[in-house]
Coordinates of C-alpha atoms and ligand atoms in Angstrom, one line a residue:
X1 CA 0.0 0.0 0.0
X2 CA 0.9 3.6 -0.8
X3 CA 1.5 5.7 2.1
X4 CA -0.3 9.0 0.4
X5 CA -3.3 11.0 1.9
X6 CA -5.2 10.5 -1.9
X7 CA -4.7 6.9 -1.6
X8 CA -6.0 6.1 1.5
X9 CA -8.9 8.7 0.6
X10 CA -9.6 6.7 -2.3
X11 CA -9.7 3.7 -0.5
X12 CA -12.0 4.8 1.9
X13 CA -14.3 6.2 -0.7
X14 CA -15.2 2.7 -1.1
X15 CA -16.9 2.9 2.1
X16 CA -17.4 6.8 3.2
X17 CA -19.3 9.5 0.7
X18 CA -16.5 11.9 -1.1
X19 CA -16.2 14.7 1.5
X20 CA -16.1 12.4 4.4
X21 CA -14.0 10.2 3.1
X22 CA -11.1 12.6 3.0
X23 CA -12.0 13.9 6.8
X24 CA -11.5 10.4 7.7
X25 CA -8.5 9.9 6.1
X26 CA -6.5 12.9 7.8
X27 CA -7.9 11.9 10.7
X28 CA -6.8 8.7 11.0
X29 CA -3.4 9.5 9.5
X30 CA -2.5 12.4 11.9
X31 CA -3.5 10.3 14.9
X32 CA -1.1 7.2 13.3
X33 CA 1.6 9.5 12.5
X34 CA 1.2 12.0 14.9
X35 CA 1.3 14.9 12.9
X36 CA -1.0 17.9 12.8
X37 CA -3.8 18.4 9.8
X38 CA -1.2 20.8 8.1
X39 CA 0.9 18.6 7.8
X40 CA -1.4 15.9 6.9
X41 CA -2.3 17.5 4.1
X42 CA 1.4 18.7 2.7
X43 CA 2.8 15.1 2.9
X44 CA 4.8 16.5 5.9
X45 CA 5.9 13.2 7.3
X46 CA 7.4 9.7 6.7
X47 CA 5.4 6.4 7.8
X48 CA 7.3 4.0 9.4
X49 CA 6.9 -0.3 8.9
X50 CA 5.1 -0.6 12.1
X51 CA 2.6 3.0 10.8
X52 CA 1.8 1.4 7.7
X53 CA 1.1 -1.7 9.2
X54 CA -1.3 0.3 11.5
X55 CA -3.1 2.1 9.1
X56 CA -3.3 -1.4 7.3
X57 CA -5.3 -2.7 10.2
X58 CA -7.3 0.5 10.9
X59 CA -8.7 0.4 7.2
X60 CA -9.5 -3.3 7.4
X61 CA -11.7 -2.1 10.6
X62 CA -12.9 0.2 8.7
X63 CA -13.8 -1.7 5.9
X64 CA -16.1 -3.6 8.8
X65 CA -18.5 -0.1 8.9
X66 CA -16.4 0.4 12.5
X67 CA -16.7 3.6 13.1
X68 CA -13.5 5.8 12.8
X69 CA -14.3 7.3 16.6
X70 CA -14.2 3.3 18.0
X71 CA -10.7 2.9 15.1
X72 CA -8.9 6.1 16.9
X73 CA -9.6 5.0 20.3
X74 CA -10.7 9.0 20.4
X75 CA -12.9 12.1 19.7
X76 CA -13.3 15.9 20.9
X77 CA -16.6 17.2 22.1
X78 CA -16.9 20.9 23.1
X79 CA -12.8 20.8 22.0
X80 CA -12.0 18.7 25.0
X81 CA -10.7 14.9 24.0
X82 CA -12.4 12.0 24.7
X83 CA -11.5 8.3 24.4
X84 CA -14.2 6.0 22.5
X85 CA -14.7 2.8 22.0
X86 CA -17.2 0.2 22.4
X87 CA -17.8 0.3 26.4
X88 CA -20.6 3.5 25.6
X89 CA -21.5 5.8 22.7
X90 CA -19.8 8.1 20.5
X91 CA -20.3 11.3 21.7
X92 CA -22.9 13.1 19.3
X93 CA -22.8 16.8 18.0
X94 CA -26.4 17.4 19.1
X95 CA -25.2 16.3 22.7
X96 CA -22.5 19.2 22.4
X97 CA -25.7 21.6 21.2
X98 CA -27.5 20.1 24.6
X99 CA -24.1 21.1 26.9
X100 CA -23.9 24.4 25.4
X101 CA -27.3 25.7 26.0
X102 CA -26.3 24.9 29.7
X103 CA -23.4 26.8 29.9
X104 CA -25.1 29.5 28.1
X105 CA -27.3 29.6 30.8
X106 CA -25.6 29.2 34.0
X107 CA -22.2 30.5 35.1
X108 CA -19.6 29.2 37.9
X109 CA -21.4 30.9 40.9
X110 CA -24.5 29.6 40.8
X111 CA -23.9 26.1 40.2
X112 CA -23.2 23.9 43.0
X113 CA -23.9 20.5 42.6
X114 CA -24.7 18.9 39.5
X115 CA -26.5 15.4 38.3
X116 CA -26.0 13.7 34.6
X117 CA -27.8 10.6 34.2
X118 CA -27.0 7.9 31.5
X119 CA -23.8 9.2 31.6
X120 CA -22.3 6.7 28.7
X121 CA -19.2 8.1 27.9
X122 CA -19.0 10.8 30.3
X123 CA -18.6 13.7 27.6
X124 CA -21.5 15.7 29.5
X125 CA -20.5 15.4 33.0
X126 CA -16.9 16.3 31.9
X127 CA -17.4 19.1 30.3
X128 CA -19.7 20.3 33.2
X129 CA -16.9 19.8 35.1
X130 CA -14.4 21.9 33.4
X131 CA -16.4 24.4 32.9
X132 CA -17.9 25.0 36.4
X133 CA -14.9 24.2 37.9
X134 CA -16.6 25.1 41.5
X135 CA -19.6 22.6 40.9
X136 CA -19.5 18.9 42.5
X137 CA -20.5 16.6 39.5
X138 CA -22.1 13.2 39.8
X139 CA -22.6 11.2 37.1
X140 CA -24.4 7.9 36.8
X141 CA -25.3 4.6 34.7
X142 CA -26.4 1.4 34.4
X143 CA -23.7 0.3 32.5
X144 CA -20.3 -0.5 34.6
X145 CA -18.7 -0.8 31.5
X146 CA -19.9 2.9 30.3
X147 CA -18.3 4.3 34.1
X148 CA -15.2 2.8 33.7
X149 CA -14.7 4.8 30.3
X150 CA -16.4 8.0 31.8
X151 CA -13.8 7.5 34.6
X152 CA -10.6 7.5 32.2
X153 CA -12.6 10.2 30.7
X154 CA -12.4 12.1 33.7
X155 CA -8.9 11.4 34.6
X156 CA -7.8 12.2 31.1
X157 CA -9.6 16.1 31.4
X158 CA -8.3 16.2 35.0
X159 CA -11.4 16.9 36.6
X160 CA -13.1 15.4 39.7
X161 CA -16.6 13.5 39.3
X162 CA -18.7 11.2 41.6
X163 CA -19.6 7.8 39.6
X164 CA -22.7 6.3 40.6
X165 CA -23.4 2.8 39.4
X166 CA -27.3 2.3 39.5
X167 CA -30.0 2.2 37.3
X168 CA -32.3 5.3 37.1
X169 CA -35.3 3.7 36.8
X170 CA -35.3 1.9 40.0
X171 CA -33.6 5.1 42.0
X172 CA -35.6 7.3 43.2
X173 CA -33.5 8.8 45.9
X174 CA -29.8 9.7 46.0
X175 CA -29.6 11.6 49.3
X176 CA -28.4 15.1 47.6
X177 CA -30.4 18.1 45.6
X178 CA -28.7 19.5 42.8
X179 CA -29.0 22.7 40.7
X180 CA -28.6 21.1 37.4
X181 CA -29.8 17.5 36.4
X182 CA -28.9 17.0 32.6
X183 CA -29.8 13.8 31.0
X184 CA -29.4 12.2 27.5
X185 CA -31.0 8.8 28.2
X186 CA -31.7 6.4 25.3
X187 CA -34.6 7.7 23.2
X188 CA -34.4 5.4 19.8
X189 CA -37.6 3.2 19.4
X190 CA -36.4 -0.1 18.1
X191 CA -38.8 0.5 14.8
X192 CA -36.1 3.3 14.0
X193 CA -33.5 0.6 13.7
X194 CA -34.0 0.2 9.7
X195 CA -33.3 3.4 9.3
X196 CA -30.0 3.3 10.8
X197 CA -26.4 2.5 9.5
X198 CA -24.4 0.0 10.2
X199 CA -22.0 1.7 11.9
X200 CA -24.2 2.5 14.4
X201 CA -26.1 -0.7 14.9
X202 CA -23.1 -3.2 14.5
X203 CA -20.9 -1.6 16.8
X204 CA -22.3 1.2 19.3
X205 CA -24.0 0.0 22.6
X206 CA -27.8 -1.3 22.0
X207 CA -28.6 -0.6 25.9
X208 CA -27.6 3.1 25.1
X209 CA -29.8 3.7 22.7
X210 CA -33.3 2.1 22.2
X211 CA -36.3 2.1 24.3
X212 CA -39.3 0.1 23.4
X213 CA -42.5 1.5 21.3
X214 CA -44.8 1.0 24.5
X215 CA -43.2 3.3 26.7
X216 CA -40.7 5.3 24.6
X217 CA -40.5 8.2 27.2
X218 CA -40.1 6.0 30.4
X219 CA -36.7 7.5 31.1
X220 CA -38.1 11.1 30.9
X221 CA -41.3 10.3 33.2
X222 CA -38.9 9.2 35.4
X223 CA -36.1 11.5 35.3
X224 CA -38.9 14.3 35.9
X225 CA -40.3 12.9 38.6
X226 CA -37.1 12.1 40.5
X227 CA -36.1 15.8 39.7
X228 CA -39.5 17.1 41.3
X229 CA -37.9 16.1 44.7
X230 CA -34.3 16.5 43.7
X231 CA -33.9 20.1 42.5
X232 CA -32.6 22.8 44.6
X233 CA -34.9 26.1 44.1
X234 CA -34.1 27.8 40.6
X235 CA -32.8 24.5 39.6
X236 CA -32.6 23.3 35.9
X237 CA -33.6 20.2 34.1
X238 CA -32.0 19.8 30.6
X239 CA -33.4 16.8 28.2
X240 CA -31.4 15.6 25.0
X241 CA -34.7 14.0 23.2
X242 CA -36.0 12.4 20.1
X243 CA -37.8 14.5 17.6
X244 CA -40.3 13.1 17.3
X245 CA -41.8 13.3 20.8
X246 CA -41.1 16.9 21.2
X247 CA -44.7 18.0 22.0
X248 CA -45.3 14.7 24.2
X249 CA -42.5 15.4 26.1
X250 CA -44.0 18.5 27.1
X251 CA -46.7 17.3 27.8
X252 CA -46.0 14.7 30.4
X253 CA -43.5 17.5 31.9
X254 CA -46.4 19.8 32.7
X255 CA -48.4 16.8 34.9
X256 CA -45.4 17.8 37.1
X257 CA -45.1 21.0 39.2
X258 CA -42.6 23.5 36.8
X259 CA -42.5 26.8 36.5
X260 CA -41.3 26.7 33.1
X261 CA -40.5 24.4 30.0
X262 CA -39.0 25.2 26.9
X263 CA -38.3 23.3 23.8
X264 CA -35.1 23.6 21.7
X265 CA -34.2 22.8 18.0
X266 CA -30.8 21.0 17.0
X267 CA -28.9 23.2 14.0
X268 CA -30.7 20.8 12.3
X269 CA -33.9 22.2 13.1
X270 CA -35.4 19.0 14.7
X271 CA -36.9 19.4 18.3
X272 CA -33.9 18.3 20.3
X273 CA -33.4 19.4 23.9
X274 CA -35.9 20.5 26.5
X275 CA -35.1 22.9 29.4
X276 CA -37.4 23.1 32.6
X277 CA -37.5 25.3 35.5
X278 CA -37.7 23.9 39.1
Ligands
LIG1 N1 -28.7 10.9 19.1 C1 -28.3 9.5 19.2 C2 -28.5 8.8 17.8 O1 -29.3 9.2 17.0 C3 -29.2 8.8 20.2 C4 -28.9 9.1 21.5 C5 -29.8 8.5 22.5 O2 -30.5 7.5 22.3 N2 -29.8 9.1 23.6 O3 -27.8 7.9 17.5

C-alpha cells in the first residue's frame, strides 16, 4: 500500500461518501503518525513499517463499517478529547448543542452541585466539570462498562466526578439536591432501527440507545419525577430528546409541578433538547 493521503482517501471512498471520506483519512493518519492536519495535508511526514502496518489494520476495521471514533480510540466534544470505543456511545454533536445551552445559561457561581444521568461516555459530565470548575459533578449509569470509560474520561480532562453505578429507573432517591440535572437517556424506538447505518447498529452499545415502542418516554417520566424532589430552588432540568416526541414530552412534563419548560431545536432544526425550570 501507498503511504499518500489520496490513496487512502480513495480507499475509503469505497466505504465513506466523497467529502467524508477525505476527513476520515487525515484523521486517521494524523492520529497514526502523529502529525497535525497541516501537515497531513502537505505530505509533511514519513510512515514508518510498524505506521503502515497500522493504518493497514485500521482500514480493514474500517472496511467492517467500525466507526473511525471506536478505530482512533478518540474524539473531541466541546474541544475537550475524549476516548471512545465500544464500552458507551460516541459522543454526538447534538449532545455538544444540549451542553452548550447549559453553559449558556448558567455561570460558575451559581452552580453547585450537578446530576448527569445515562452518563455513557461521560462527555457531559466532563465538560460540566471543566467548565464549572466550582460545581460537585455526579454522574451515573447502568452500564459498569460505560463508568469505567467515563472514569478514564475524567482522569484524562483532569477533573473530579462522583460515579454512581445504579439504574435510574429503580432510583428514586440519592440523598443530595442538585442545581442542574442533565440527561441524554436512550430515546431510539427499536422501529427506527432500519433506518440506521451499520455503523451504528453493529458496533455502538444497543442498551444506550433504544427504548421500546410501549413506553418510549419511560426514562423522561422518570427523570422528571425524580427531579421534582431532587432540585434545589431555581434548579434546571436539561433533556437531549427524540424528535419526534417533542410535544409529548412536554406534555407529560407539565403533569409535574414546573415553573417553566422550553423546547429547543438542533442546527438541524429538529426538536432536540428541553429545558425546565424547578
Ligand atoms: N442521538 C443518538 C443517535 O441518534 C441517540 C442518543 C440517545 O439515544 N440518547 O444515534
Amino acid at each position: 500500500m501507498s503511504n499518500t493521503l489520496s490513496d487512502i482517501n480513495s480507499l475509503l471512498q469505497a466505504i465513506y461518501p466523497r467529502r467524508e471520506a477525505g476527513a476520515v483519512a487525515s484523521l486517521l493518519l494524523q492520529k497514526i503518525v502523529g502529525a497535525s492536519a497541516s501537515d497531513v495535508l502537505l505530505g509533511n511526514f514519513e510512515l514508518s513499517k510498524v505506521q503502515l502496518q497500522n493504518i493497514e489494520m485500521a482500514l480493514e476495521r474500517l472496511k467492517l463499517n467500525e466507526p473511525i471514533q471506536y478505530v482512533l480510540g478518540q474524539t473531541e466534544f466541546c474541544g475537550l478529547p475524549f476516548k471512545t470505543d465500544k464500552r458507551a456511545l460516541i459522543p454526538r454533536p447534538e449532545t455538544e448543542e444540549l451542553v452548550s445551552w447549559v453553559l449558556s445559561l448558567k455561570s460558575n457561581a451559581e452552580v453547585r452541585v450537578v446530576l448527569d444521568i445515562c452518563t455513557g461516555s461521560g462527555c457531559i459530565a466532563v465538560t460540566l466539570a471543566k467548565n464549572l470548575p466550582d460545581a460537585k459533578v455526579f454522574a451515573l449509569d447502568i452500564s459498569l462498562d460505560a463508568l469505567s470509560l467515563a472514569q478514564e474520561n475524567a482522569v484524562l480532562n483532569a477533573v473530579q466526578i462522583e460515579f454512581l453505578h445504579c439504574n435510574i429507573l429503580k432510583t428514586d432517591d440519592l440523598g443530595e439536591k442538585f442545581d442542574i440535572i442533565v440527561s441524554n437517556p436512550p430515546y431510539v424506538l427499536l422501529s427506527e432501527k432500519q433506518f440506521m447505518r451499520p455503523n451504528v447498529l453493529d458496533y455502538e452499545p444497543e442498551i444506550a440507545l433504544f427504548v421500546s415502542e410501549e413506553n418510549p418516554l419511560i426514562f423522561y417520566e422518570h427523570i422528571a419525577h425524580f427531579a421534582q424532589k431532587h432540585l434545589n430552588k431555581n434548579g434546571c432540568l436539561f433533556f437531549e430528546i427524540n424528535q419526534q416526541f417533542g410535544n409529548q414530552i412536554v406534555e407529560l412534563l407539565q403533569k409535574y409541578q414546573f415553573k417553566n419548560i422550553e423546547l429547543k431545536k438542533d442546527i438541524s432544526g429538529n426538536d432536540r433538547m428541553c429545558l425546565i425550570n424547578s
